[in-house]
Amino acid sequence: MVRATRGSNVFRVSESLSLVQLPNGSGGGPFPGGTIISPAPMPTDSSAVQIYGALTQADRNVQGSEIRAGAGTTTNIFGISQNADIANIGLDMHLGHVGSGQILESVSNQMTVRNLSRGASADFTIRGVGANFAISFDEREGLHQAVRTLVELSVLELLGQMARVPYWHCFQLNRSNPAVQRQIAGWFRQLSPDQLDRYVRERLAVLGYQVPAAPASMMPAISTFQINNRLVPSGMPTFETFAALVDGQLASGPPGPVPAALPAANPTAPRRLRVDVTELAVAEPLLQISVHPDRVGNVVCYYRDDTGAVWRLFPSRHQPGQTINSDVALPIPAQIGSQPVIQPRRMTGEVGFLCATAAQDWSAILPAEAWGVDLSRLSGVTFAVLRQSMVNGGADVGIAETTKASPSGRWSIIRQLP
């Protein structure tokens, strides 16, 4: 903790045996010894917090394997062996308020320790003279180092949660990780409208954007930030905007007015759009698509699940409005880690996306059963039916369809019209 906060001086660390030893302490009963931290400059009985925890799991030989093989004759014997065992270490840590004892943050982490040994031996006879040899290799990871690593990572996570900083960068994670999304979403839900307004103003000002004092509108500054970070330029402090401000991987750029959408280089050319798919997990994949039309237009997107059922993803109750600018890629759904999400039960070749862009309103082009209820299975609708309806919508229509051929395959555009 001392090394982590030496430069920023965000936290002040002290050792304490009782509340009496804290500056401005109110006395009270004895307090168990431990490390006391608080926001700088000095801890008090009203601001100090303590980190404490315990090893909750220390299981050796959770899983073991042994392989032995040998071959020989009456005079020669050869053999090889391999032994492996796995141990699990678990640590629960809490960050609690010194005065009240209230637990403010908690983390629970585990680490797997693997030990491996290999060996080979031989006994043989050459012209009546016997000889033997043996060789072994051991790879052992100490449990003590695992405990130390768990403590350091857990303390880092607790301090990051308390300070609301992007501590996940230290774990080589990015904002698209579902656990990170849940953490950011939790912070977002805890903020009142006034707190969110103050946080966004402060962060934008730190990044160099021209932010007027409250209660003046900061929509131009937010829109510029959103454009610089490839977000929908709504000018509102949305969850995606808050997540980008928290994450710290920001492109500040020169502050300025919100740029207008650029016209297409050749407005008479056929419309086109790009659809990219991102998998945010492996065991239970969460899918998100990014739609980028080549010019301003109305966009509609559908999802086909592993059973072949078709759902309308966009527009939806969570992302109303069909019009998308050409200067930003729109993520669908807007949030991962909170509703709605795209989570296939099985990643088969049926899973896919079909999106289209046009100048006219799609509700007037698609049949009623294809428009249906958003984020719900549409009865009797297939990608073939949708594609034909989109093509019949007129010449100024761009269509993109993507799917994944196999669980180990890559996402690829299988159809681009025109």
Short mmCIF file of C-alpha atoms in Angstrom, two decimals:
data_model
loop_
_atom_site.label_atom_id
_atom_site.label_comp_id
_atom_site.label_asym_id
_atom_site.label_seq_id
_atom_site.Cartn_x
_atom_site.Cartn_y
_atom_site.Cartn_z
CA MET A 1 0.00 0.00 0.00
CA VAL A 2 2.85 2.37 0.76
CA ARG A 3 4.44 1.77 -2.64
CA ALA A 4 1.14 2.07 -4.47
CA THR A 5 0.24 5.45 -2.97
CA ARG A 6 3.68 7.03 -2.64
CA GLY A 7 3.28 9.12 -5.78
CA SER A 8 -0.41 10.07 -5.53
CA ASN A 9 -0.63 10.35 -1.73
CA VAL A 10 -4.29 9.39 -2.04
CA PHE A 11 -4.09 7.20 1.07
CA ARG A 12 -2.15 7.65 4.30
CA VAL A 13 -1.11 4.39 5.95
CA SER A 14 -0.47 3.98 9.68
CA GLU A 15 -0.24 1.17 12.20
CA SER A 16 -2.66 1.22 15.11
CA LEU A 17 -3.32 -0.87 18.17
CA SER A 18 -6.35 1.01 19.47
CA LEU A 19 -8.61 3.88 18.56
CA VAL A 20 -6.93 6.04 21.20
CA GLN A 21 -3.79 6.16 19.06
CA LEU A 22 -5.61 7.70 16.12
CA PRO A 23 -5.37 11.50 15.75
CA ASN A 24 -8.55 13.16 16.98
CA GLY A 25 -9.62 9.79 18.30
CA SER A 26 -12.65 9.52 20.48
CA GLY A 27 -11.17 6.83 22.67
CA GLY A 28 -13.38 3.81 23.03
CA GLY A 29 -12.52 0.23 23.68
CA PRO A 30 -9.51 -1.68 22.44
CA PHE A 31 -9.20 -2.17 18.71
CA PRO A 32 -7.39 -5.18 17.21
CA GLY A 33 -4.00 -4.37 15.76
CA GLY A 34 -3.69 -4.01 12.02
CA THR A 35 -3.11 -1.62 9.16
CA ILE A 36 -5.21 1.53 9.19
CA ILE A 37 -5.72 3.56 6.01
CA SER A 38 -7.70 6.65 5.22
CA PRO A 39 -7.86 9.46 2.69
CA ALA A 40 -4.92 11.83 3.05
CA PRO A 41 -3.68 13.75 4.96
CA MET A 42 -4.16 11.87 8.24
CA PRO A 43 -6.52 9.15 9.47
CA THR A 44 -9.12 9.96 12.10
CA ASP A 45 -11.64 7.84 13.90
CA SER A 46 -14.32 9.11 11.46
CA SER A 47 -12.46 8.45 8.21
CA ALA A 48 -10.07 5.60 8.95
CA VAL A 49 -10.70 2.15 7.57
CA GLN A 50 -8.97 -1.14 8.19
CA ILE A 51 -8.10 -4.00 5.86
CA TYR A 52 -8.36 -7.44 7.39
CA GLY A 53 -9.05 -10.95 6.21
CA ALA A 54 -8.33 -14.64 6.54
CA LEU A 55 -7.27 -17.66 4.58
CA THR A 56 -10.50 -19.50 3.90
CA GLN A 57 -9.11 -22.37 1.85
CA ALA A 58 -5.80 -24.20 1.85
CA ASP A 59 -6.38 -27.58 0.24
CA ARG A 60 -3.50 -29.73 -0.89
CA ASN A 61 -3.81 -32.55 -3.39
CA VAL A 62 -7.17 -31.32 -4.66
CA GLN A 63 -6.43 -33.11 -7.87
CA GLY A 64 -3.56 -35.48 -8.56
CA SER A 65 -2.35 -37.60 -11.41
CA GLU A 66 0.36 -40.19 -11.76
CA ILE A 67 1.64 -41.73 -14.95
CA ARG A 68 4.16 -44.59 -15.05
CA ALA A 69 5.40 -46.60 -17.98
CA GLY A 70 8.14 -49.10 -18.48
CA ALA A 71 9.55 -51.71 -20.83
CA GLY A 72 12.20 -54.31 -20.45
CA THR A 73 13.79 -57.60 -21.27
CA THR A 74 15.55 -60.12 -19.09
CA THR A 75 18.59 -57.88 -18.92
CA ASN A 76 17.37 -54.34 -19.70
CA ILE A 77 14.61 -52.28 -18.05
CA PHE A 78 13.55 -48.75 -18.91
CA GLY A 79 10.90 -46.62 -17.21
CA ILE A 80 9.43 -43.10 -17.09
CA SER A 81 7.08 -41.43 -14.63
CA GLN A 82 5.19 -38.20 -14.09
CA ASN A 83 3.40 -36.98 -10.97
CA ALA A 84 1.26 -33.87 -10.66
CA ASP A 85 -0.86 -32.43 -7.88
CA ILE A 86 -2.93 -29.30 -7.51
CA ALA A 87 -3.53 -27.21 -4.39
CA ASN A 88 -6.05 -24.40 -3.93
CA ILE A 89 -5.53 -21.30 -1.80
CA GLY A 90 -8.46 -19.03 -0.95
CA LEU A 91 -8.40 -15.61 0.70
CA ASP A 92 -11.28 -13.39 1.84
CA MET A 93 -10.46 -9.77 2.66
CA HIS A 94 -12.60 -6.88 3.84
CA LEU A 95 -12.29 -3.13 4.08
CA GLY A 96 -14.18 -1.91 7.11
CA HIS A 97 -14.82 1.38 8.88
CA VAL A 98 -12.81 1.66 12.09
CA GLY A 99 -15.40 3.53 14.15
CA SER A 100 -18.55 1.61 13.27
CA GLY A 101 -17.07 -1.68 12.13
CA GLN A 102 -19.16 -1.52 8.95
CA ILE A 103 -17.78 -3.54 6.03
CA LEU A 104 -17.45 -1.21 3.05
CA GLU A 105 -15.85 -3.50 0.45
CA SER A 106 -15.13 -7.22 0.25
CA VAL A 107 -13.17 -9.44 -2.11
CA SER A 108 -12.75 -13.19 -2.35
CA ASN A 109 -9.93 -14.57 -4.47
CA GLN A 110 -8.49 -17.98 -5.13
CA MET A 111 -5.26 -19.27 -6.63
CA THR A 112 -4.34 -22.70 -7.90
CA VAL A 113 -0.86 -24.04 -7.20
CA ARG A 114 0.41 -26.79 -9.45
CA ASN A 115 3.35 -29.06 -8.69
CA LEU A 116 4.85 -31.34 -11.30
CA SER A 117 7.66 -33.89 -11.23
CA ARG A 118 9.08 -36.01 -14.04
CA GLY A 119 11.53 -38.86 -13.88
CA ALA A 120 13.24 -41.55 -15.92
CA SER A 121 15.27 -44.60 -14.94
CA ALA A 122 17.04 -47.49 -16.61
CA ASP A 123 18.79 -50.74 -15.60
CA PHE A 124 20.75 -52.54 -18.24
CA THR A 125 23.61 -54.98 -18.71
CA ILE A 126 26.45 -54.63 -21.18
CA ARG A 127 28.59 -57.76 -21.56
CA GLY A 128 27.85 -58.89 -18.06
CA VAL A 129 28.41 -55.48 -16.48
CA GLY A 130 25.30 -53.96 -14.88
CA ALA A 131 24.56 -50.27 -14.95
CA ASN A 132 21.65 -48.04 -13.97
CA PHE A 133 20.77 -44.37 -14.00
CA ALA A 134 17.92 -42.16 -12.85
CA ILE A 135 17.00 -38.55 -13.56
CA SER A 136 14.18 -36.37 -12.24
CA PHE A 137 12.84 -32.85 -12.68
CA ASP A 138 10.64 -31.08 -10.11
CA GLU A 139 8.59 -27.94 -10.68
CA ARG A 140 7.12 -26.77 -7.40
CA GLU A 141 5.30 -23.54 -6.65
CA GLY A 142 5.44 -22.54 -3.01
CA LEU A 143 2.16 -22.02 -1.17
CA HIS A 144 3.71 -19.11 0.73
CA GLN A 145 4.25 -17.17 -2.50
CA ALA A 146 0.67 -17.89 -3.55
CA VAL A 147 -0.60 -16.43 -0.26
CA ARG A 148 1.59 -13.34 -0.64
CA THR A 149 0.37 -12.80 -4.20
CA LEU A 150 -3.25 -13.20 -3.14
CA VAL A 151 -2.82 -10.64 -0.35
CA GLU A 152 -1.23 -8.10 -2.68
CA LEU A 153 -3.88 -8.53 -5.38
CA SER A 154 -6.72 -8.40 -2.85
CA VAL A 155 -5.40 -5.23 -1.22
CA LEU A 156 -5.01 -3.66 -4.65
CA GLU A 157 -8.59 -4.59 -5.52
CA LEU A 158 -9.98 -3.25 -2.23
CA LEU A 159 -8.18 0.09 -2.56
CA GLY A 160 -9.26 0.35 -6.20
CA GLN A 161 -12.88 -0.27 -5.25
CA MET A 162 -12.73 2.32 -2.48
CA ALA A 163 -11.08 4.98 -4.66
CA ARG A 164 -13.15 4.02 -7.74
CA VAL A 165 -10.14 3.87 -10.03
CA PRO A 166 -9.52 1.37 -12.89
CA TYR A 167 -7.58 -1.15 -10.80
CA TRP A 168 -8.35 -3.89 -13.37
CA HIS A 169 -5.55 -2.54 -15.57
CA CYS A 170 -3.13 -4.01 -13.02
CA PHE A 171 -4.72 -7.41 -13.68
CA GLN A 172 -4.36 -7.05 -17.47
CA LEU A 173 -8.14 -6.79 -17.88
CA ASN A 174 -10.07 -4.30 -20.00
CA ARG A 175 -13.44 -2.64 -19.72
CA SER A 176 -15.19 -5.31 -21.80
CA ASN A 177 -14.56 -8.00 -19.17
CA PRO A 178 -17.94 -8.97 -17.60
CA ALA A 179 -16.58 -8.69 -14.03
CA VAL A 180 -15.26 -5.20 -14.77
CA GLN A 181 -18.58 -4.24 -16.33
CA ARG A 182 -20.42 -5.39 -13.20
CA GLN A 183 -18.07 -3.35 -11.01
CA ILE A 184 -18.52 -0.19 -13.08
CA ALA A 185 -22.29 -0.76 -13.22
CA GLY A 186 -22.37 -1.01 -9.42
CA TRP A 187 -20.60 2.34 -9.08
CA PHE A 188 -22.93 3.88 -11.65
CA ARG A 189 -26.06 2.74 -9.81
CA GLN A 190 -24.78 4.11 -6.50
CA LEU A 191 -24.49 7.68 -7.80
CA SER A 192 -27.35 10.11 -7.42
CA PRO A 193 -28.07 12.43 -10.39
CA ASP A 194 -26.24 15.28 -8.64
CA GLN A 195 -23.23 13.07 -7.85
CA LEU A 196 -23.10 11.80 -11.44
CA ASP A 197 -23.27 15.37 -12.78
CA ARG A 198 -20.43 16.47 -10.49
CA TYR A 199 -18.27 13.44 -11.35
CA VAL A 200 -18.66 13.89 -15.12
CA ARG A 201 -17.88 17.62 -14.90
CA GLU A 202 -14.75 16.98 -12.84
CA ARG A 203 -13.44 14.21 -15.09
CA LEU A 204 -14.08 16.14 -18.31
CA ALA A 205 -12.35 19.21 -16.87
CA VAL A 206 -9.31 17.11 -15.91
CA LEU A 207 -9.13 15.86 -19.51
CA GLY A 208 -9.09 19.41 -20.85
CA TYR A 209 -12.65 19.78 -22.08
CA GLN A 210 -14.42 23.11 -21.75
CA VAL A 211 -17.01 22.40 -19.05
CA PRO A 212 -19.21 25.23 -17.73
CA ALA A 213 -20.00 25.45 -14.05
CA ALA A 214 -23.22 23.86 -12.83
CA PRO A 215 -26.09 24.18 -13.54
CA ALA A 216 -25.14 25.16 -17.10
CA SER A 217 -25.48 22.37 -19.67
CA MET A 218 -22.39 20.31 -20.42
CA MET A 219 -23.91 18.52 -23.43
CA PRO A 220 -21.37 19.94 -25.93
CA ALA A 221 -18.43 18.76 -23.80
CA ILE A 222 -19.99 15.31 -23.29
CA SER A 223 -20.75 14.97 -27.01
CA THR A 224 -17.17 15.86 -27.94
CA PHE A 225 -15.84 13.34 -25.44
CA GLN A 226 -18.22 10.67 -26.76
CA ILE A 227 -17.13 11.27 -30.35
CA ASN A 228 -13.45 11.14 -29.37
CA ASN A 229 -14.07 7.79 -27.68
CA ARG A 230 -16.31 6.26 -30.39
CA LEU A 231 -19.49 6.46 -28.32
CA VAL A 232 -22.96 7.49 -29.41
CA PRO A 233 -22.82 11.33 -29.29
CA SER A 234 -26.01 11.83 -27.31
CA GLY A 235 -24.61 14.52 -25.03
CA MET A 236 -26.01 12.66 -22.02
CA PRO A 237 -24.01 11.09 -19.13
CA THR A 238 -24.88 7.53 -20.15
CA PHE A 239 -23.46 4.38 -18.60
CA GLU A 240 -21.04 3.97 -21.52
CA THR A 241 -19.79 7.53 -21.01
CA PHE A 242 -19.35 6.95 -17.27
CA ALA A 243 -17.50 3.67 -17.96
CA ALA A 244 -15.13 5.38 -20.39
CA LEU A 245 -14.44 8.18 -17.88
CA VAL A 246 -13.72 5.66 -15.12
CA ASP A 247 -11.64 3.32 -17.25
CA GLY A 248 -8.90 5.84 -17.81
CA GLN A 249 -8.04 4.73 -21.36
CA LEU A 250 -9.18 8.02 -22.79
CA ALA A 251 -8.55 10.07 -25.89
CA SER A 252 -8.91 13.64 -24.67
CA GLY A 253 -8.26 15.42 -27.96
CA PRO A 254 -8.56 19.17 -28.33
CA PRO A 255 -11.83 20.45 -26.86
CA GLY A 256 -14.16 22.02 -29.35
CA PRO A 257 -17.69 22.15 -30.69
CA VAL A 258 -19.52 18.97 -31.58
CA PRO A 259 -18.73 18.23 -35.23
CA ALA A 260 -21.57 17.64 -37.62
CA ALA A 261 -21.93 14.30 -39.37
CA LEU A 262 -19.74 14.20 -42.45
CA PRO A 263 -21.58 13.69 -45.75
CA ALA A 264 -20.79 10.63 -47.79
CA ALA A 265 -18.09 11.03 -50.40
CA ASN A 266 -20.43 9.67 -53.08
CA PRO A 267 -24.06 9.94 -51.96
CA THR A 268 -25.26 8.16 -55.12
CA ALA A 269 -23.28 4.98 -54.33
CA PRO A 270 -25.12 2.03 -52.72
CA ARG A 271 -25.35 2.12 -48.95
CA ARG A 272 -23.09 -0.20 -46.96
CA LEU A 273 -22.51 -0.95 -43.30
CA ARG A 274 -19.98 -2.93 -41.27
CA VAL A 275 -20.96 -5.35 -38.48
CA ASP A 276 -18.29 -6.52 -36.03
CA VAL A 277 -18.94 -9.14 -33.33
CA THR A 278 -17.11 -9.23 -29.99
CA GLU A 279 -17.10 -12.20 -27.61
CA LEU A 280 -16.62 -10.97 -24.05
CA ALA A 281 -16.26 -14.37 -22.34
CA VAL A 282 -15.29 -17.95 -23.13
CA ALA A 283 -17.11 -20.36 -20.79
CA GLU A 284 -20.39 -18.44 -21.10
CA PRO A 285 -19.94 -16.10 -24.05
CA LEU A 286 -21.56 -12.68 -23.99
CA LEU A 287 -21.90 -11.21 -27.46
CA GLN A 288 -21.93 -7.59 -28.53
CA ILE A 289 -22.01 -6.22 -32.06
CA SER A 290 -20.78 -2.92 -33.40
CA VAL A 291 -22.66 -1.44 -36.36
CA HIS A 292 -21.03 1.25 -38.50
CA PRO A 293 -22.95 2.56 -41.56
CA ASP A 294 -21.09 4.47 -44.27
CA ARG A 295 -23.53 7.41 -44.00
CA VAL A 296 -26.35 8.67 -41.84
CA GLY A 297 -29.32 6.35 -42.10
CA ASN A 298 -31.91 4.22 -40.36
CA VAL A 299 -30.57 0.91 -39.07
CA VAL A 300 -32.27 -2.30 -37.98
CA CYS A 301 -30.55 -5.40 -36.52
CA TYR A 302 -31.71 -8.95 -35.81
CA TYR A 303 -30.17 -11.83 -33.86
CA ARG A 304 -30.58 -15.56 -34.59
CA ASP A 305 -30.00 -17.83 -31.59
CA ASP A 306 -28.71 -21.41 -31.51
CA THR A 307 -32.23 -22.79 -32.09
CA GLY A 308 -32.76 -20.71 -35.24
CA ALA A 309 -35.23 -18.31 -33.57
CA VAL A 310 -34.94 -14.66 -34.62
CA TRP A 311 -34.98 -11.66 -32.26
CA ARG A 312 -35.09 -7.93 -33.05
CA LEU A 313 -32.13 -6.29 -31.30
CA PHE A 314 -32.29 -2.77 -32.68
CA PRO A 315 -34.13 -0.50 -32.35
CA SER A 316 -35.36 -1.54 -28.91
CA ARG A 317 -36.82 -0.11 -25.73
CA HIS A 318 -33.25 0.30 -24.45
CA GLN A 319 -31.95 1.88 -27.66
CA PRO A 320 -34.87 3.75 -29.24
CA GLY A 321 -34.55 5.49 -32.56
CA GLN A 322 -33.24 4.03 -35.80
CA THR A 323 -30.99 6.83 -37.04
CA ILE A 324 -27.21 6.26 -36.71
CA ASN A 325 -24.51 8.71 -37.71
CA SER A 326 -21.66 7.57 -39.92
CA ASP A 327 -18.95 9.00 -37.63
CA VAL A 328 -19.49 6.55 -34.78
CA ALA A 329 -19.90 2.79 -34.42
CA LEU A 330 -22.97 1.87 -32.40
CA PRO A 331 -22.60 -0.97 -29.82
CA ILE A 332 -25.61 -3.30 -29.59
CA PRO A 333 -26.69 -3.93 -26.90
CA ALA A 334 -25.47 -0.74 -25.26
CA GLN A 335 -24.55 -2.52 -22.01
CA ILE A 336 -22.85 -5.79 -21.17
CA GLY A 337 -23.00 -6.98 -17.58
CA SER A 338 -26.52 -5.66 -17.04
CA GLN A 339 -29.71 -6.16 -19.04
CA PRO A 340 -29.99 -6.59 -21.90
CA VAL A 341 -27.30 -9.06 -22.93
CA ILE A 342 -26.79 -11.49 -25.80
CA GLN A 343 -25.82 -14.84 -24.29
CA PRO A 344 -26.21 -17.92 -26.51
CA ARG A 345 -26.79 -21.20 -24.75
CA ARG A 346 -24.56 -22.90 -27.33
CA MET A 347 -22.21 -21.33 -29.83
CA THR A 348 -23.33 -23.07 -33.02
CA GLY A 349 -23.39 -22.11 -36.67
CA GLU A 350 -27.00 -20.97 -36.26
CA VAL A 351 -25.93 -18.01 -34.14
CA GLY A 352 -25.70 -14.91 -36.28
CA PHE A 353 -26.66 -11.29 -36.89
CA LEU A 354 -28.44 -9.55 -39.76
CA CYS A 355 -28.36 -5.76 -40.01
CA ALA A 356 -29.45 -3.29 -42.67
CA THR A 357 -29.36 0.45 -43.29
CA ALA A 358 -31.69 2.58 -45.40
CA ALA A 359 -32.87 6.16 -45.80
CA GLN A 360 -36.51 5.36 -44.98
CA ASP A 361 -38.15 4.13 -41.76
CA TRP A 362 -37.89 0.34 -41.38
CA SER A 363 -41.31 -0.02 -39.77
CA ALA A 364 -42.78 0.90 -43.18
CA ILE A 365 -40.59 -1.64 -45.02
CA LEU A 366 -40.67 -4.77 -42.88
CA PRO A 367 -43.86 -6.81 -42.43
CA ALA A 368 -45.65 -6.64 -39.08
CA GLU A 369 -44.46 -10.09 -37.98
CA ALA A 370 -40.85 -9.10 -38.71
CA TRP A 371 -41.15 -5.88 -36.72
CA GLY A 372 -42.85 -7.61 -33.77
CA VAL A 373 -41.82 -7.07 -30.16
CA ASP A 374 -38.23 -6.07 -29.52
CA LEU A 375 -35.86 -8.41 -27.65
CA SER A 376 -38.31 -11.30 -28.09
CA ARG A 377 -38.55 -14.33 -30.35
CA LEU A 378 -40.45 -13.53 -33.55
CA SER A 379 -42.83 -16.26 -34.64
CA GLY A 380 -42.39 -17.50 -38.20
CA VAL A 381 -39.54 -15.11 -39.04
CA THR A 382 -36.27 -16.29 -40.57
CA PHE A 383 -33.20 -14.52 -41.88
CA ALA A 384 -34.28 -15.46 -45.41
CA VAL A 385 -37.65 -13.74 -44.92
CA LEU A 386 -36.01 -10.66 -43.44
CA ARG A 387 -33.39 -10.48 -46.17
CA GLN A 388 -36.00 -10.64 -48.90
CA SER A 389 -38.10 -7.92 -47.21
CA MET A 390 -35.00 -5.73 -46.91
CA VAL A 391 -34.09 -6.20 -50.57
CA ASN A 392 -37.66 -5.36 -51.58
CA GLY A 393 -37.39 -2.14 -49.57
CA GLY A 394 -35.66 -0.34 -52.43
CA ALA A 395 -32.34 0.21 -54.12
CA ASP A 396 -30.95 2.44 -51.38
CA VAL A 397 -30.55 -0.39 -48.85
CA GLY A 398 -27.35 -1.89 -47.43
CA ILE A 399 -27.40 -5.34 -45.80
CA ALA A 400 -24.75 -7.18 -43.77
CA GLU A 401 -25.05 -10.70 -42.33
CA THR A 402 -22.50 -12.43 -40.12
CA THR A 403 -22.30 -15.82 -38.44
CA LYS A 404 -19.85 -18.21 -36.82
CA ALA A 405 -19.32 -21.47 -38.64
CA SER A 406 -18.17 -23.48 -35.60
CA PRO A 407 -17.41 -23.01 -31.89
CA SER A 408 -13.71 -22.64 -32.73
CA GLY A 409 -14.24 -20.62 -35.90
CA ARG A 410 -14.10 -16.91 -36.50
CA TRP A 411 -16.90 -14.46 -37.06
CA SER A 412 -17.07 -13.42 -40.66
CA ILE A 413 -19.36 -11.48 -42.96
CA ILE A 414 -21.14 -14.08 -45.08
CA ARG A 415 -23.35 -11.69 -46.99
CA GLN A 416 -22.93 -8.07 -47.99
CA LEU A 417 -25.61 -6.49 -50.18
CA PRO A 418 -25.35 -4.79 -52.52
#
